[in-house]
PDB file of C-alpha atoms in Angstrom:
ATOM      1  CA  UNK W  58       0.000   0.000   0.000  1.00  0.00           C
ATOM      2  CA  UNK W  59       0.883   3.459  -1.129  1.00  0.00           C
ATOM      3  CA  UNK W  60       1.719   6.533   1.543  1.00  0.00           C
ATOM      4  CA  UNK W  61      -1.674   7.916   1.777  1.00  0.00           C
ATOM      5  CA  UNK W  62      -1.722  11.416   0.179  1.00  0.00           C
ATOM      6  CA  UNK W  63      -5.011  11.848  -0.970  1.00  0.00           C
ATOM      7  CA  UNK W  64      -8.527  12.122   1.538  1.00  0.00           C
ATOM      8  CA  UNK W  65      -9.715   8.815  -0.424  1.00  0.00           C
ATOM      9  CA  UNK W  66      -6.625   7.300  -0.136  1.00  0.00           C
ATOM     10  CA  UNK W  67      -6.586   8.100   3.677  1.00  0.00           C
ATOM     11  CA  UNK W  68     -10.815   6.598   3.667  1.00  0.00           C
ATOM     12  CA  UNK W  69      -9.508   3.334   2.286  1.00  0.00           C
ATOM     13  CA  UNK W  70      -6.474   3.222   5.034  1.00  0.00           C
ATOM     14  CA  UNK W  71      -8.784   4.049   7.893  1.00  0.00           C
ATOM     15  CA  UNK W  72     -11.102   1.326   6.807  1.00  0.00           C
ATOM     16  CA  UNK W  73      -8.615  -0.924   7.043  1.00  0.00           C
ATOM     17  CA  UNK W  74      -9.814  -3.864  10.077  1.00  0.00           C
ATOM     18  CA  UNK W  75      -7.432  -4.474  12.968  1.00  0.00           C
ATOM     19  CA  UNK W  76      -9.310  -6.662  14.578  1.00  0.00           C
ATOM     20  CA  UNK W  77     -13.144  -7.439  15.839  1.00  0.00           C
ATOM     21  CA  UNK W  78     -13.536  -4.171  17.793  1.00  0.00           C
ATOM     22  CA  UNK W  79     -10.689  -1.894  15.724  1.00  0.00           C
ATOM     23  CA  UNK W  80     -10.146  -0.129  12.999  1.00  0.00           C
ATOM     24  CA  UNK W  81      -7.069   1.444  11.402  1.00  0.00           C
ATOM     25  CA  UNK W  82      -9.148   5.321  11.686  1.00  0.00           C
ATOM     26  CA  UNK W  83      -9.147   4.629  15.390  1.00  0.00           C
ATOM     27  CA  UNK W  84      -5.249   5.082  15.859  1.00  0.00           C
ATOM     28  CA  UNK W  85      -4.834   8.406  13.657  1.00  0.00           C
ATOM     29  CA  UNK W  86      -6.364  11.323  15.587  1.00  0.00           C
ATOM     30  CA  UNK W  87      -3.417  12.993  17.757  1.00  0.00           C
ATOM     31  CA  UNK W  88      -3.874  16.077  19.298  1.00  0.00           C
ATOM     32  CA  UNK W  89      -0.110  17.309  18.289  1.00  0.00           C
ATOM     33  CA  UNK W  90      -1.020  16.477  14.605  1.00  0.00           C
ATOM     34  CA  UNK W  91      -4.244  18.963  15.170  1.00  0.00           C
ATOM     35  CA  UNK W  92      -2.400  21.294  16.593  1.00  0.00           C
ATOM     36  CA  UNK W  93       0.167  21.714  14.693  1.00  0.00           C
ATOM     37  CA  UNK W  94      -1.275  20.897  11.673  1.00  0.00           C
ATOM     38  CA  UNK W  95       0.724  17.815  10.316  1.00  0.00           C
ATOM     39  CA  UNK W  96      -0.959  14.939   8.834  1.00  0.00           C
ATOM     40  CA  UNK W  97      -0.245  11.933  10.591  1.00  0.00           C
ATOM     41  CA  UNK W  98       0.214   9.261   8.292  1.00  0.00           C
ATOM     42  CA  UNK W  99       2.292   6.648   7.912  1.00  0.00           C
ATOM     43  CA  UNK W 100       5.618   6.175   5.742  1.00  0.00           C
ATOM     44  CA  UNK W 101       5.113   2.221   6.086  1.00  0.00           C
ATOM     45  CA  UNK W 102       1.455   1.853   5.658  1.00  0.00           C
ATOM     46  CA  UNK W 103       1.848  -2.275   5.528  1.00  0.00           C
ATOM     47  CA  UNK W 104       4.183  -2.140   8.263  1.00  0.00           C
ATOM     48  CA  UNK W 105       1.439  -0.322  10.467  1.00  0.00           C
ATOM     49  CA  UNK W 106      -1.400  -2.147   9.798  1.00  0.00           C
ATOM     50  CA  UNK W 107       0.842  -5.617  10.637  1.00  0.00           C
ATOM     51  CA  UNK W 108       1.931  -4.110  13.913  1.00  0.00           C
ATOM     52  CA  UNK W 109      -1.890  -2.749  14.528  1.00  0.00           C
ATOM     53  CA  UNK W 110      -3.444  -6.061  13.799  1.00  0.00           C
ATOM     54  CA  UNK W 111      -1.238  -7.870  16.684  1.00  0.00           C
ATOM     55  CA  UNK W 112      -1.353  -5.228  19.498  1.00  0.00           C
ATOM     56  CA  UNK W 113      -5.253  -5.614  18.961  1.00  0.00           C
ATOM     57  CA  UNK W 114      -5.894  -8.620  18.815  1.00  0.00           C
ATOM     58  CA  UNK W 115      -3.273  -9.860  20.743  1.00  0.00           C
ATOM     59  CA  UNK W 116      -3.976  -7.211  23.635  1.00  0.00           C
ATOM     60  CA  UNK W 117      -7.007  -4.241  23.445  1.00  0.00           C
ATOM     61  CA  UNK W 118      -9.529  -6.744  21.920  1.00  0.00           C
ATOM     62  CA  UNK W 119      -9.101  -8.759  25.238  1.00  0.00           C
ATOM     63  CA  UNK W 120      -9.153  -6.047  27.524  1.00  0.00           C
ATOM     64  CA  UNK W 121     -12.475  -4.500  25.105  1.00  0.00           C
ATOM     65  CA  UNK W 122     -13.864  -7.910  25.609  1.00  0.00           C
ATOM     66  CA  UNK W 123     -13.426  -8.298  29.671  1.00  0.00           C
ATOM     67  CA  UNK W 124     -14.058  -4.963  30.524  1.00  0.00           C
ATOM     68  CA  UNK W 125     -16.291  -3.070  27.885  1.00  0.00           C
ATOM     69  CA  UNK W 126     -15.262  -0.226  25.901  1.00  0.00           C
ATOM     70  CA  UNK W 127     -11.472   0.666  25.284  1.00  0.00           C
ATOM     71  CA  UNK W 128     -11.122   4.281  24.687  1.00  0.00           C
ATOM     72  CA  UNK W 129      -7.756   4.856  22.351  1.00  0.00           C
ATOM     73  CA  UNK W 130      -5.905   8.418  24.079  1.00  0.00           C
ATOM     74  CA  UNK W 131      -3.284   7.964  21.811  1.00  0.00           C
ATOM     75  CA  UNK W 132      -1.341   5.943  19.244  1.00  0.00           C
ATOM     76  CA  UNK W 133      -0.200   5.915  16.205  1.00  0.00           C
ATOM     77  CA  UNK W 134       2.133   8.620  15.345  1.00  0.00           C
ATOM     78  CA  UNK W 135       3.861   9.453  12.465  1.00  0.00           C
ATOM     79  CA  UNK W 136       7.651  10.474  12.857  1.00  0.00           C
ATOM     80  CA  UNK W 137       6.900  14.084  11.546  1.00  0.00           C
ATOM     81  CA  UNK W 138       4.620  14.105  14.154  1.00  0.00           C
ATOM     82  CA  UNK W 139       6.740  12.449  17.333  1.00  0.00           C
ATOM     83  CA  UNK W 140       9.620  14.759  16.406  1.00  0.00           C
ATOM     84  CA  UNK W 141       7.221  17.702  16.515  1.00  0.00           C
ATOM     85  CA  UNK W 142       5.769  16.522  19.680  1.00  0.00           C
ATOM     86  CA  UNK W 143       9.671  16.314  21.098  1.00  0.00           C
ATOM     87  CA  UNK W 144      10.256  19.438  19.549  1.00  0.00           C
ATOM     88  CA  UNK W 145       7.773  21.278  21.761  1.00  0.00           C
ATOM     89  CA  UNK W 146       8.215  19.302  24.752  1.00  0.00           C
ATOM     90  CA  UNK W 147       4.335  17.842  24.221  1.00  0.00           C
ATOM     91  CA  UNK W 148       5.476  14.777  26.104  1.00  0.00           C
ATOM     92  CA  UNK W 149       7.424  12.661  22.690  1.00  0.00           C
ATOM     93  CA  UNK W 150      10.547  11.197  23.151  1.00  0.00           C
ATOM     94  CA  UNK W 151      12.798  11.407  20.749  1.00  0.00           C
ATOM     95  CA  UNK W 152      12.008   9.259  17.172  1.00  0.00           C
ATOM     96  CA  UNK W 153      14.859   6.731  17.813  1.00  0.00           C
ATOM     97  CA  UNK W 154      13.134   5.760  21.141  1.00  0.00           C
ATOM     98  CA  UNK W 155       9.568   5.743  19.615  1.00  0.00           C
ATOM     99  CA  UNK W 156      10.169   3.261  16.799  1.00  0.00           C
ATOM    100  CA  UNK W 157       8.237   0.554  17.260  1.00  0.00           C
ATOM    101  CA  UNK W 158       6.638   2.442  20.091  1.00  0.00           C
ATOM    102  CA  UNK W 159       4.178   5.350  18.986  1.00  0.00           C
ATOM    103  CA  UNK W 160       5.762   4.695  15.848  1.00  0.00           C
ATOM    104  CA  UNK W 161       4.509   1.773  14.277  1.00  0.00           C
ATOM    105  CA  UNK W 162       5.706   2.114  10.888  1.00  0.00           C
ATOM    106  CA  UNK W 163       9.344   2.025  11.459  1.00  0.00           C
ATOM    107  CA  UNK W 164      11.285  -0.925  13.208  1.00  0.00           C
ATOM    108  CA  UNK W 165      13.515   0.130  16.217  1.00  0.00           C
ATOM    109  CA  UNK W 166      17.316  -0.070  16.506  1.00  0.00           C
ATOM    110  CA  UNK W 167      17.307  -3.548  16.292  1.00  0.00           C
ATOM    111  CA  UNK W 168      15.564  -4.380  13.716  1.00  0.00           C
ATOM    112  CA  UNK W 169      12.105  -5.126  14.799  1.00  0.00           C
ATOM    113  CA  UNK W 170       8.474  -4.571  14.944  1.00  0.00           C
ATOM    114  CA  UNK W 171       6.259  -3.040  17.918  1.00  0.00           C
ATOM    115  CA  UNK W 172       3.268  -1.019  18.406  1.00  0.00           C
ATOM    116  CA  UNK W 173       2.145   1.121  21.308  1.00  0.00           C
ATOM    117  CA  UNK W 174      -1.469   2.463  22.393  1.00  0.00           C
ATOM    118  CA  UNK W 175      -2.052   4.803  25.446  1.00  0.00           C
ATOM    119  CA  UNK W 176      -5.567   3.805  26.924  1.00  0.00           C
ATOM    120  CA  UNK W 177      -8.385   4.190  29.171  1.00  0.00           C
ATOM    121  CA  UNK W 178     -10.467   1.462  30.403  1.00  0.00           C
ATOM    122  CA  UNK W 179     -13.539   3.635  32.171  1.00  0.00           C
ATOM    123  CA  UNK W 180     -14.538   0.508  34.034  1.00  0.00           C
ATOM    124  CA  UNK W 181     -11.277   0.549  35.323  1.00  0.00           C
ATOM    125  CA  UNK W 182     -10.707   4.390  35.659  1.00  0.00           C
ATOM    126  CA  UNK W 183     -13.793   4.686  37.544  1.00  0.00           C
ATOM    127  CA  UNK W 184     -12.757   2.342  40.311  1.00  0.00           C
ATOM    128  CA  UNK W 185      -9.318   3.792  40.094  1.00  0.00           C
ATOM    129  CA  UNK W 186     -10.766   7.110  40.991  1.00  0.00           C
ATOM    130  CA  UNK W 187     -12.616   5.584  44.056  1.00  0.00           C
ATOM    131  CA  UNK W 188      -9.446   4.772  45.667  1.00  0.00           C
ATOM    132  CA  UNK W 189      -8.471   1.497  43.727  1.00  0.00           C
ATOM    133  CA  UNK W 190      -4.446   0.153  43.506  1.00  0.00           C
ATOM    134  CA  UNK W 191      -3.300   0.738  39.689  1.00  0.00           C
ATOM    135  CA  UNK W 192      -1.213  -2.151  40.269  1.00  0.00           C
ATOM    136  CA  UNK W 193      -4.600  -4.197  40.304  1.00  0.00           C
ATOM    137  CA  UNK W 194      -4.942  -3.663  36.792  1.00  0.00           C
ATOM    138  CA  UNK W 195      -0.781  -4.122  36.418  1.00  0.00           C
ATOM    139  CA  UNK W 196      -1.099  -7.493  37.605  1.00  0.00           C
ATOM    140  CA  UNK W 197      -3.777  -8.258  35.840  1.00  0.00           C
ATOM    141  CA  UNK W 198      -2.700  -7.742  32.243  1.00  0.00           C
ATOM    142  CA  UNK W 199       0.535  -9.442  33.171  1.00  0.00           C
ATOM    143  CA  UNK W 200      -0.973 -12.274  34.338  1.00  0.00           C
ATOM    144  CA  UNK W 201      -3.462 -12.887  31.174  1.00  0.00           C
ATOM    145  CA  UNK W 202      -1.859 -10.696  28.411  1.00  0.00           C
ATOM    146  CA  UNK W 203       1.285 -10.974  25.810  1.00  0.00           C
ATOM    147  CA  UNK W 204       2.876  -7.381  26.534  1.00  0.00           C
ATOM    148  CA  UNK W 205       6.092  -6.038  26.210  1.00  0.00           C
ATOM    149  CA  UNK W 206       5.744  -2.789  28.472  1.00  0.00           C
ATOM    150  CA  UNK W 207       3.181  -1.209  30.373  1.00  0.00           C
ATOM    151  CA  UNK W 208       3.251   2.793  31.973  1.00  0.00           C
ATOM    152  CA  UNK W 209       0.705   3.655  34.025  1.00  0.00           C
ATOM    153  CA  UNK W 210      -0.083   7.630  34.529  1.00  0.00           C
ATOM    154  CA  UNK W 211      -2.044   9.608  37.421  1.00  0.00           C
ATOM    155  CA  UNK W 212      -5.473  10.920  34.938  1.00  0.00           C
ATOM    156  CA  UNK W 213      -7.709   8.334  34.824  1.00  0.00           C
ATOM    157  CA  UNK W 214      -5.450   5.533  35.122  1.00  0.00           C
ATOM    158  CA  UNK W 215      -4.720   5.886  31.324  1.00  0.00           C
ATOM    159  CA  UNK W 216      -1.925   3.382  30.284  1.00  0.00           C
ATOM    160  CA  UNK W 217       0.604   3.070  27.560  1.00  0.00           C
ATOM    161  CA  UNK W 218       0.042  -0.686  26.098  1.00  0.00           C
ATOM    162  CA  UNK W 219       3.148  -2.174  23.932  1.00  0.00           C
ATOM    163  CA  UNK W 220       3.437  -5.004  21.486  1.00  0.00           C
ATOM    164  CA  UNK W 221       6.912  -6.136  20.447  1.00  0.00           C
ATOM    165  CA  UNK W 222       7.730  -9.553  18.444  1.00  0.00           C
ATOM    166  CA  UNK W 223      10.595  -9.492  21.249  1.00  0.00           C
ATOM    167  CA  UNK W 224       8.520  -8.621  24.686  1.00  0.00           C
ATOM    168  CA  UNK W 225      10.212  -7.150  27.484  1.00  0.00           C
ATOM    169  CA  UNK W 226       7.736  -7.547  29.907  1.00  0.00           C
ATOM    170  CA  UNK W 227       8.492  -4.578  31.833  1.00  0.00           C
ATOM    171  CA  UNK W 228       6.181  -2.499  33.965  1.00  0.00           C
ATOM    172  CA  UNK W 229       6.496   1.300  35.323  1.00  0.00           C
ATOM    173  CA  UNK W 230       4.423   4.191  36.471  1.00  0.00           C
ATOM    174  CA  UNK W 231       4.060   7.741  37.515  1.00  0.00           C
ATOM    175  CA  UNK W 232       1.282   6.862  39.918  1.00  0.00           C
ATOM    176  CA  UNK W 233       2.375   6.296  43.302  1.00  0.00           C
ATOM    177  CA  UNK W 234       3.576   3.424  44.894  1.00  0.00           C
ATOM    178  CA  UNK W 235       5.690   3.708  41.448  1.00  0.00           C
ATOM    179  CA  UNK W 236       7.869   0.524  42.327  1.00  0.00           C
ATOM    180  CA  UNK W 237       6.184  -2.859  41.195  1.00  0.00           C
ATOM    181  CA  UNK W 238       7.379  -6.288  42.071  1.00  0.00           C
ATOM    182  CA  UNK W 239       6.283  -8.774  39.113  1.00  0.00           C
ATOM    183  CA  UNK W 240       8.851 -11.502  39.722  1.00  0.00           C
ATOM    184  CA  UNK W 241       7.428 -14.661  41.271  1.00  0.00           C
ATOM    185  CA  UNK W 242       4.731 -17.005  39.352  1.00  0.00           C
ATOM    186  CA  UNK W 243       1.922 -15.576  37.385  1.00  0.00           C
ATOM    187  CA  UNK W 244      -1.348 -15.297  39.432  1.00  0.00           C
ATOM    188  CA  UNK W 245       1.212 -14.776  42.289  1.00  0.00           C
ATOM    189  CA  UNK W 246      -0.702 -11.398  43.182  1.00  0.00           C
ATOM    190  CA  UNK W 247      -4.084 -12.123  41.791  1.00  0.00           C
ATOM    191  CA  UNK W 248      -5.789 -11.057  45.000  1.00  0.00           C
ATOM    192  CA  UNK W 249      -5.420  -7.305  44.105  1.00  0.00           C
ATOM    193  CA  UNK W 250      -7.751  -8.605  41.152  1.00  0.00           C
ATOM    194  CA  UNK W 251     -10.087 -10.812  42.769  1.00  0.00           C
ATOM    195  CA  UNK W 252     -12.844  -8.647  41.668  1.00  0.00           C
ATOM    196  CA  UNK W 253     -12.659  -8.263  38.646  1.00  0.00           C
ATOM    197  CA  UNK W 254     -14.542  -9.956  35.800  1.00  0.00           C
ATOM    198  CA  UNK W 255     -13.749 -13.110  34.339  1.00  0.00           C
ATOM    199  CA  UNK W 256     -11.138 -13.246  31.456  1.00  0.00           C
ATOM    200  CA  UNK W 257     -12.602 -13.198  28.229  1.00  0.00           C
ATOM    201  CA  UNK W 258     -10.849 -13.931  25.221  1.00  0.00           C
ATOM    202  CA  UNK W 259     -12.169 -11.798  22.071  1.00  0.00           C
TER     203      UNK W 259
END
C-alpha cells in the first residue's frame, strides 16, 4: 500500500480492520497532529497495519472484551509528528526511542516490529478514581496478556500498552507506589484482582 496522500486514499487506510472491535481510523487522531497541523500518516502503511493487527488482537480486543469499551488516548504517530511533539516538549521522546513504540511504521534499533497504544479502560478508571491500587490492573494484564511494556499515569489511570515480536515484559508508572514487584509465578498477586470480571478472550 501506497503513503496515503489523498482524503480517499486516507478513507480506504482508515477502513482498514485491525481486529473485531478496531479499525485502522481509530489510531490516527493525535492532538499534536491537530495542533500543529501535520498529517499523521504513515511512511510504512503495511508495516502499520501488521503491527496494529497484533497489538489488537493480541492485547485491546481482550481487555475491550473483559471490561467493555477501550477508549484509544493515543497511538499511532507518524515520525513528523513524534519529532514535533519532542520538539515542543508535548510529552514525545525522541524518534529513535519511539520506533516501534508510537511509531509503528518504522522498526527500532534492532531491527524489529512493535506497536504502542495509550488507553483508558472507564470501568477501570472509575474504580481507580474511588481509591483502587493501579497495580490491580498491572497485575492483571501481566498475568493474562502478551505485553512487552506497560506505563501507568495519574489521569484516569490511562496506560501506555506495547506489542513487540521481542517482549520485554516490563512495567512502570508515575502513579504512586511507582515501584512494582512482578517476579514470582503468574497469578502470584491475583488477590489485588479478585474482583474483577472473568477473562474473556475476544
Amino acid at each position: 500500500m501506497q503513503k496515503p496522500e489523498t482524503v480517499k486514499a486516507l478513507e480506504e487506510f482508515g477502513r482498514e480492520r485491525l481486529s473485531k472491535s478496531f479499525f485502522m481510523r481509530d489510531f490516527l487522531f493525535s492532538d499534536i497532529a491537530t495542533i500543529y497541523g501535520i498529517p499523521n500518516t504513515p511512511d510504512n502503511p503495511d508495516l502499520a497495519i501488521e503491527v496494529g493487527r497484533h497489538l489488537c488482537v493480541e492485547l485491546l480486543e481482550p481487555l475491550n472484551t473483559t471490561f467493555g469499551r477501550v477508549a484509544i488516548r493515543s497511538a499511532y504517530r507518524s515520525s513528523a509528528v513524534n519529532q514535533k511533539g519532542n520538539d515542543e516538549g508535548d510529552n514525545c521522546a525522541k524518534n529513535e526511542s519511539n520506533y516501534a513504540g508510537h511509531i509503528w511504521d518504522h522498526l527500532d534499533k534492532k531491527g524489529q516490529k512493535g506497536a504502542t497504544a495509550c488507553v483508558v479502560v472507564p470501568w477501570f478508571a472509575d474504580r481507580y478514581d474511588a481509591g483502587a491500587d493501579w497495580r490491580a490492573m498491572a497485575y492483571w494484564i501481566h498475568d493474562h496478556l502478551p505485553y512487552s511494556e506497560l506505563q501507568f499515569f495519574p489521569k484516569l489511570a490511562a496506560f501506555n500498552i506495547s506489542w513487540h515480536e521481542s517482549p520485554k515484559r516490563k512495567i512502570t508508572s508515575y502513579i504512586e507506589p511507582r515501584k512494582i514487584d512482578i517476579s514470582g509465578p503468574i497469578g502470584a498477586r491475583a488477590d489485588l484482582y479478585a474482583d474483577f470480571p472473568k477473562f474473556r478472550k475476544a
